[in-house]
CSV table of C-alpha atoms in Angstrom, one decimal:
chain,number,residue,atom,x,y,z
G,1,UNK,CA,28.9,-5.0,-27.0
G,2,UNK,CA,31.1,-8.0,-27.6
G,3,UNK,CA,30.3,-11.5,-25.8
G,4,UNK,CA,33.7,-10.6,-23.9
G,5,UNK,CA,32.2,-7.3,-22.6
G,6,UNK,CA,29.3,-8.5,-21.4
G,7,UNK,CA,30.8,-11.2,-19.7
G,8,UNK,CA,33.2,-8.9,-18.1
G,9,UNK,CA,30.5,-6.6,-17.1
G,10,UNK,CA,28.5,-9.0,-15.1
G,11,UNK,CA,31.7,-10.7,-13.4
G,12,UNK,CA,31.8,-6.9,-11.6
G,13,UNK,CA,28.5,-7.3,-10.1
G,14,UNK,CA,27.2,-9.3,-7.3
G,15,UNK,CA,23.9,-10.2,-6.4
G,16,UNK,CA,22.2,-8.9,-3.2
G,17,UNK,CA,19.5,-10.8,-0.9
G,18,UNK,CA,16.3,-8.5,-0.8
G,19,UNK,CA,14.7,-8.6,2.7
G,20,UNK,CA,11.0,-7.4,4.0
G,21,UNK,CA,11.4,-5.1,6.7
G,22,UNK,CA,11.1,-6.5,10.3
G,23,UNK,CA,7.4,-5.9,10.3
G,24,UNK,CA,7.8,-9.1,7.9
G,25,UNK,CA,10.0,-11.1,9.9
G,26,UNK,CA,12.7,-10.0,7.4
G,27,UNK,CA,12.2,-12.8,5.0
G,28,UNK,CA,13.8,-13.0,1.9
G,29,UNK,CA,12.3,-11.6,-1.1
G,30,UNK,CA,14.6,-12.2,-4.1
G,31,UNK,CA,17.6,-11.2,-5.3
G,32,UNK,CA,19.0,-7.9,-7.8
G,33,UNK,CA,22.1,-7.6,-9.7
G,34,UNK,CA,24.1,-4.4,-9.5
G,35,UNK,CA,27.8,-2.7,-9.9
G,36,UNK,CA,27.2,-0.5,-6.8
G,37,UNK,CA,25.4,-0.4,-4.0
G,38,UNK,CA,24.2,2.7,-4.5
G,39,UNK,CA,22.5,1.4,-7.9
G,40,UNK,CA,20.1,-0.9,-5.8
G,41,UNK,CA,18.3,1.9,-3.5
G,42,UNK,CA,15.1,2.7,-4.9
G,43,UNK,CA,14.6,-0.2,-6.9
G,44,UNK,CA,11.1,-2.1,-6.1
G,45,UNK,CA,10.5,-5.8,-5.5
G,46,UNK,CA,6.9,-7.4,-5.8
G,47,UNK,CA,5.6,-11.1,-4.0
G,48,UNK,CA,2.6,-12.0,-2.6
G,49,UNK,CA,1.1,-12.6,1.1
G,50,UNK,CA,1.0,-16.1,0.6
G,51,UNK,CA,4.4,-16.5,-0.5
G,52,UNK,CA,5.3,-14.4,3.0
G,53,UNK,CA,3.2,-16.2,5.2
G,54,UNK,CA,2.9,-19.7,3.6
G,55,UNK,CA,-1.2,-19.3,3.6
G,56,UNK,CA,-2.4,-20.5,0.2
G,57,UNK,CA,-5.6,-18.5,0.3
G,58,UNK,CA,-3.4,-15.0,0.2
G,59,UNK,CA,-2.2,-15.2,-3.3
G,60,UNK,CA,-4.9,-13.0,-4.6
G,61,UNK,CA,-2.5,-10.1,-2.2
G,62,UNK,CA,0.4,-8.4,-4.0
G,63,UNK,CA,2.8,-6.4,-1.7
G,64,UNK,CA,5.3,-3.7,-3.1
G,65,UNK,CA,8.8,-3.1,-1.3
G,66,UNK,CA,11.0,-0.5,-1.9
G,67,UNK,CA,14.8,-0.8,-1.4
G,68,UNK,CA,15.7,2.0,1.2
G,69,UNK,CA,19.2,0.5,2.5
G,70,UNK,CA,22.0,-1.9,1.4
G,71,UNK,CA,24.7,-3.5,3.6
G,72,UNK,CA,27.8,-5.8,2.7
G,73,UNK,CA,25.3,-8.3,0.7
G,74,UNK,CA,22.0,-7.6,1.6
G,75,UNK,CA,19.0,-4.9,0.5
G,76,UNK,CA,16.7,-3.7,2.8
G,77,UNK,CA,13.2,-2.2,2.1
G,78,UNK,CA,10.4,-0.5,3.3
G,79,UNK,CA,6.5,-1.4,2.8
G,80,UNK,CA,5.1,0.2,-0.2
G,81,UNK,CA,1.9,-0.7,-1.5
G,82,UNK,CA,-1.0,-3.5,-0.8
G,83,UNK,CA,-3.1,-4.6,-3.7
G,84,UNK,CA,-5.8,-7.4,-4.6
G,85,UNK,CA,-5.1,-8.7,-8.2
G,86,UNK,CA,-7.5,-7.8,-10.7
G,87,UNK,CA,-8.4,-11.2,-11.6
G,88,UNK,CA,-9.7,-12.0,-7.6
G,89,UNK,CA,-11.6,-8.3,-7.7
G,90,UNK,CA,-13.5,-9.3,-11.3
G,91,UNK,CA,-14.5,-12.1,-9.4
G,92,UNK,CA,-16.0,-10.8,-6.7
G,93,UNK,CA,-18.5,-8.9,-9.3
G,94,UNK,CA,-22.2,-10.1,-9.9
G,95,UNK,CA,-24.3,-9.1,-11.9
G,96,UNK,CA,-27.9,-7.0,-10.6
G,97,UNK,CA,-25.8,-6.4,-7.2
G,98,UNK,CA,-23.5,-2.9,-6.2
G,99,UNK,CA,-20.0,-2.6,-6.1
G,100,UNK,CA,-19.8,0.3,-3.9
G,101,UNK,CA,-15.6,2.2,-4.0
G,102,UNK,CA,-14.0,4.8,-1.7
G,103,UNK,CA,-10.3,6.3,-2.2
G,104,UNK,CA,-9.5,7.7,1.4
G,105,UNK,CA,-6.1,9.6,2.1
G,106,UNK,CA,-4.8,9.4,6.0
G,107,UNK,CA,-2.2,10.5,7.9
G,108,UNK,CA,-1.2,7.5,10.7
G,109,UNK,CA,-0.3,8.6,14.1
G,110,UNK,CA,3.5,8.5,12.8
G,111,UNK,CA,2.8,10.8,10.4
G,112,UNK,CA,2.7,8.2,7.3
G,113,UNK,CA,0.1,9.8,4.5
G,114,UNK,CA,-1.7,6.6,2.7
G,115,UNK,CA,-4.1,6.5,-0.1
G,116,UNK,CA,-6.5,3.4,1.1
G,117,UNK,CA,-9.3,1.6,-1.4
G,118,UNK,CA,-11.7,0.1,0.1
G,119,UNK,CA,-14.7,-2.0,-1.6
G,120,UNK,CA,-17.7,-3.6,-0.4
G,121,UNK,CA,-20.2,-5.9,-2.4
G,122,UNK,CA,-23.9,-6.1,-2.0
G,123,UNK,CA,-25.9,-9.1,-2.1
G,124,UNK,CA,-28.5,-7.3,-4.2
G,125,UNK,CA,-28.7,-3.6,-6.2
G,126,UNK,CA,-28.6,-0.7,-3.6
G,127,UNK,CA,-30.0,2.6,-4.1
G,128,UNK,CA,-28.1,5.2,-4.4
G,129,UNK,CA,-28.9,6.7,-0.8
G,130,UNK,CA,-27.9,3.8,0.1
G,131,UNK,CA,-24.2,3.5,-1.4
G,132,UNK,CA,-23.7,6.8,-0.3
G,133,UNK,CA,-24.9,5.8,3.3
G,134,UNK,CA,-22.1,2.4,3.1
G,135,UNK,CA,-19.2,4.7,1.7
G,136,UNK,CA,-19.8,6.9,4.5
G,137,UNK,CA,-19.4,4.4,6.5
G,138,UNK,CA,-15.9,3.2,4.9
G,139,UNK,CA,-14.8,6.4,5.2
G,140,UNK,CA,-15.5,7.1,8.4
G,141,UNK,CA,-13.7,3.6,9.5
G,142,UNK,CA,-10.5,4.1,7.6
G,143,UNK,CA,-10.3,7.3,9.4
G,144,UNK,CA,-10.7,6.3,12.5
G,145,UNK,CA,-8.1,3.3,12.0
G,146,UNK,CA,-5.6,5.5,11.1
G,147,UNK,CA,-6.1,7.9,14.2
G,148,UNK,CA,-5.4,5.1,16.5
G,149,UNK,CA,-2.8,3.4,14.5
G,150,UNK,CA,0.8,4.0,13.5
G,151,UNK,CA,2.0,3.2,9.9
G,152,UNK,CA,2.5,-0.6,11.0
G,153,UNK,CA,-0.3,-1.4,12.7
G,154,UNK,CA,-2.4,0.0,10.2
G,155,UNK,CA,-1.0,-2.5,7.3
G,156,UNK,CA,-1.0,-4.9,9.6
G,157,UNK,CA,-5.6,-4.6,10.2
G,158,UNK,CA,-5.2,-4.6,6.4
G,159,UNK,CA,-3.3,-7.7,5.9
G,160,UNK,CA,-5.2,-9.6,9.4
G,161,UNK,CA,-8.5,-8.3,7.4
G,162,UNK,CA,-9.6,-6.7,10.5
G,163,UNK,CA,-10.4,-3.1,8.7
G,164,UNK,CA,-12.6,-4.9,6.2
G,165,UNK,CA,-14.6,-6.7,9.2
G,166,UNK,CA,-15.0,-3.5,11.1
G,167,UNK,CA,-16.4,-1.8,7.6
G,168,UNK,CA,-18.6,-5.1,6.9
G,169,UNK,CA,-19.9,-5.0,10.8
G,170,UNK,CA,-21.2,-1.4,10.0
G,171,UNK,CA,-22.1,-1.4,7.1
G,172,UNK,CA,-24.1,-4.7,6.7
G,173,UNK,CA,-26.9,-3.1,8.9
G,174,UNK,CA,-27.6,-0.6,5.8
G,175,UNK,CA,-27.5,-3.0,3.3
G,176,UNK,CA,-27.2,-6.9,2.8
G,177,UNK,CA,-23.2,-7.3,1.9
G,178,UNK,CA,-21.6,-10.2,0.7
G,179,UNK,CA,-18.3,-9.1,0.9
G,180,UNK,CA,-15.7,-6.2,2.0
G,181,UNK,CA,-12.0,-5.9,0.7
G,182,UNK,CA,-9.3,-3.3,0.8
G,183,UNK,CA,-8.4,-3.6,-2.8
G,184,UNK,CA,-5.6,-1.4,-2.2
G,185,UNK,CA,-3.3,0.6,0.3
G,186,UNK,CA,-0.5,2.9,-1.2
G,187,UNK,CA,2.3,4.9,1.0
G,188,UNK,CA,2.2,8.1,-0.4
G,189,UNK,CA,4.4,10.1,2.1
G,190,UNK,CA,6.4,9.6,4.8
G,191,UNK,CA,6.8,11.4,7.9
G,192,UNK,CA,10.2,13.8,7.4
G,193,UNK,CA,8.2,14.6,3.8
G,194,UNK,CA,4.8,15.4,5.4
G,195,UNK,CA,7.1,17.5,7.3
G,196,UNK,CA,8.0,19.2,4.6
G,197,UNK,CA,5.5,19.7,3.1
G,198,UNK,CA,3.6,21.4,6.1
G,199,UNK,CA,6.8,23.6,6.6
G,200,UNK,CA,6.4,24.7,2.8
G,201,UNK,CA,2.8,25.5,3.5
G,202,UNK,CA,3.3,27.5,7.0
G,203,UNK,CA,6.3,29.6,4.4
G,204,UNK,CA,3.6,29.8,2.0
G,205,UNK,CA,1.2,31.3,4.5
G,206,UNK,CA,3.6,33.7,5.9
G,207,UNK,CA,4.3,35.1,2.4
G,208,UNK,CA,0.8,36.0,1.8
G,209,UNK,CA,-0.1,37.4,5.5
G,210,UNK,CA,2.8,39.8,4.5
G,211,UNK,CA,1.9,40.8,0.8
G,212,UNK,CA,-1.4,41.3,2.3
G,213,UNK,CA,0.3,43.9,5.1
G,214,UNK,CA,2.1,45.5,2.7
G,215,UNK,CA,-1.0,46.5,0.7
């Protein structure tokens, strides 16, 4: 493509403002190039906490939006994913103590179905009984979070770190801990697909109940 063309090309686009959904004061995230409109739904935009919030300490927090919406000049996203970086997780590692992990998929009382990652450091080495008696516990937590909580509120006990204290608050009285994280959350349905999905299941279901009458 000639100098010309490309120069041509980009003169057709136009830039548009990426904004964090209202749950995020609607702050501005960036900016993404496109012909269309159309072209900038689904495309995914990546910052961290501290660059939301101004607090220096977040920067070891990623979030992920998605871009769900466009207007006249602006892009409009929905929350996708929470995640410590890797470099703040290796540090929370020492050696001759137990890094004890859980992966825990919820559905929120508005029907959102997240994958959530909890981790929780030991002071010393746990036994095994005993990791199995603190994962319990992170398990049972995140659960009952996300039967109390919508979709929102739930990200936002992540982000406040008030999930991590109610796991550490438990589970310190099995074990010494030093710390407790959520090293990640990730949206992995929303409510008109969970939907659909337990529509497909009740067909499913029916299908068999009647193969089964038929024999």
């Amino acid at each position: 493509m000639s100098e010309r063309s490309v120069s041509k090309s980009r003169e057709q686009k136009r830039w548009y403002t990426v904004l964090a959904p209202e749950q995020f004061d609607r702050q501005e995230l960036g900016e993404t190039l496109a012909e269309e409109p159309q072209q900038v739904v689904g495309r995914t935009i990546t910052t961290t906490l501290d660059e939301l919030t101004g607090d220096s300490n977040a920067n070891n927090t990623k979030l992920t939006f998605k871009i769900t919406d466009v207007g006249s000049d602006s892009a409009y996203t929905e929350f996708i994913k929470y995640e410590l970086t890797r470099d703040y997780l290796r540090s929370l590692v020492r050696r001759g103590a137990s890094k004890v992990e859980a992966s825990i998929t919820v559905l929120t009382t508005d029907d959102y179905r997240i994958r959530v990652q909890p981790v929780a450091l030991t002071t010393k080495k746990a036994d095994r009984s005993q990791e199995k008696a603190i994962r319990r516990v992170m398990i049972d937590k995140v659960h009952a979070a996300a039967e109390e909580r919508t979709f929102e509120a739930f990200v936002d006990a992540i982000v406040d770190g008030n999930l991590s204290s109610a796991i550490y608050g438990d589970a310190k009285e099995i074990y010494p801990l030093r710390r407790v994280e959520v090293q990640k959350l990730t949206l992995e349905a929303r409510p008109r697909e969970v939907a659909a999905e337990e529509e497909a299941s009740v067909d499913v279901d029916a299908d068999e109940v009647a193969v089964d009458a038929d024999e």
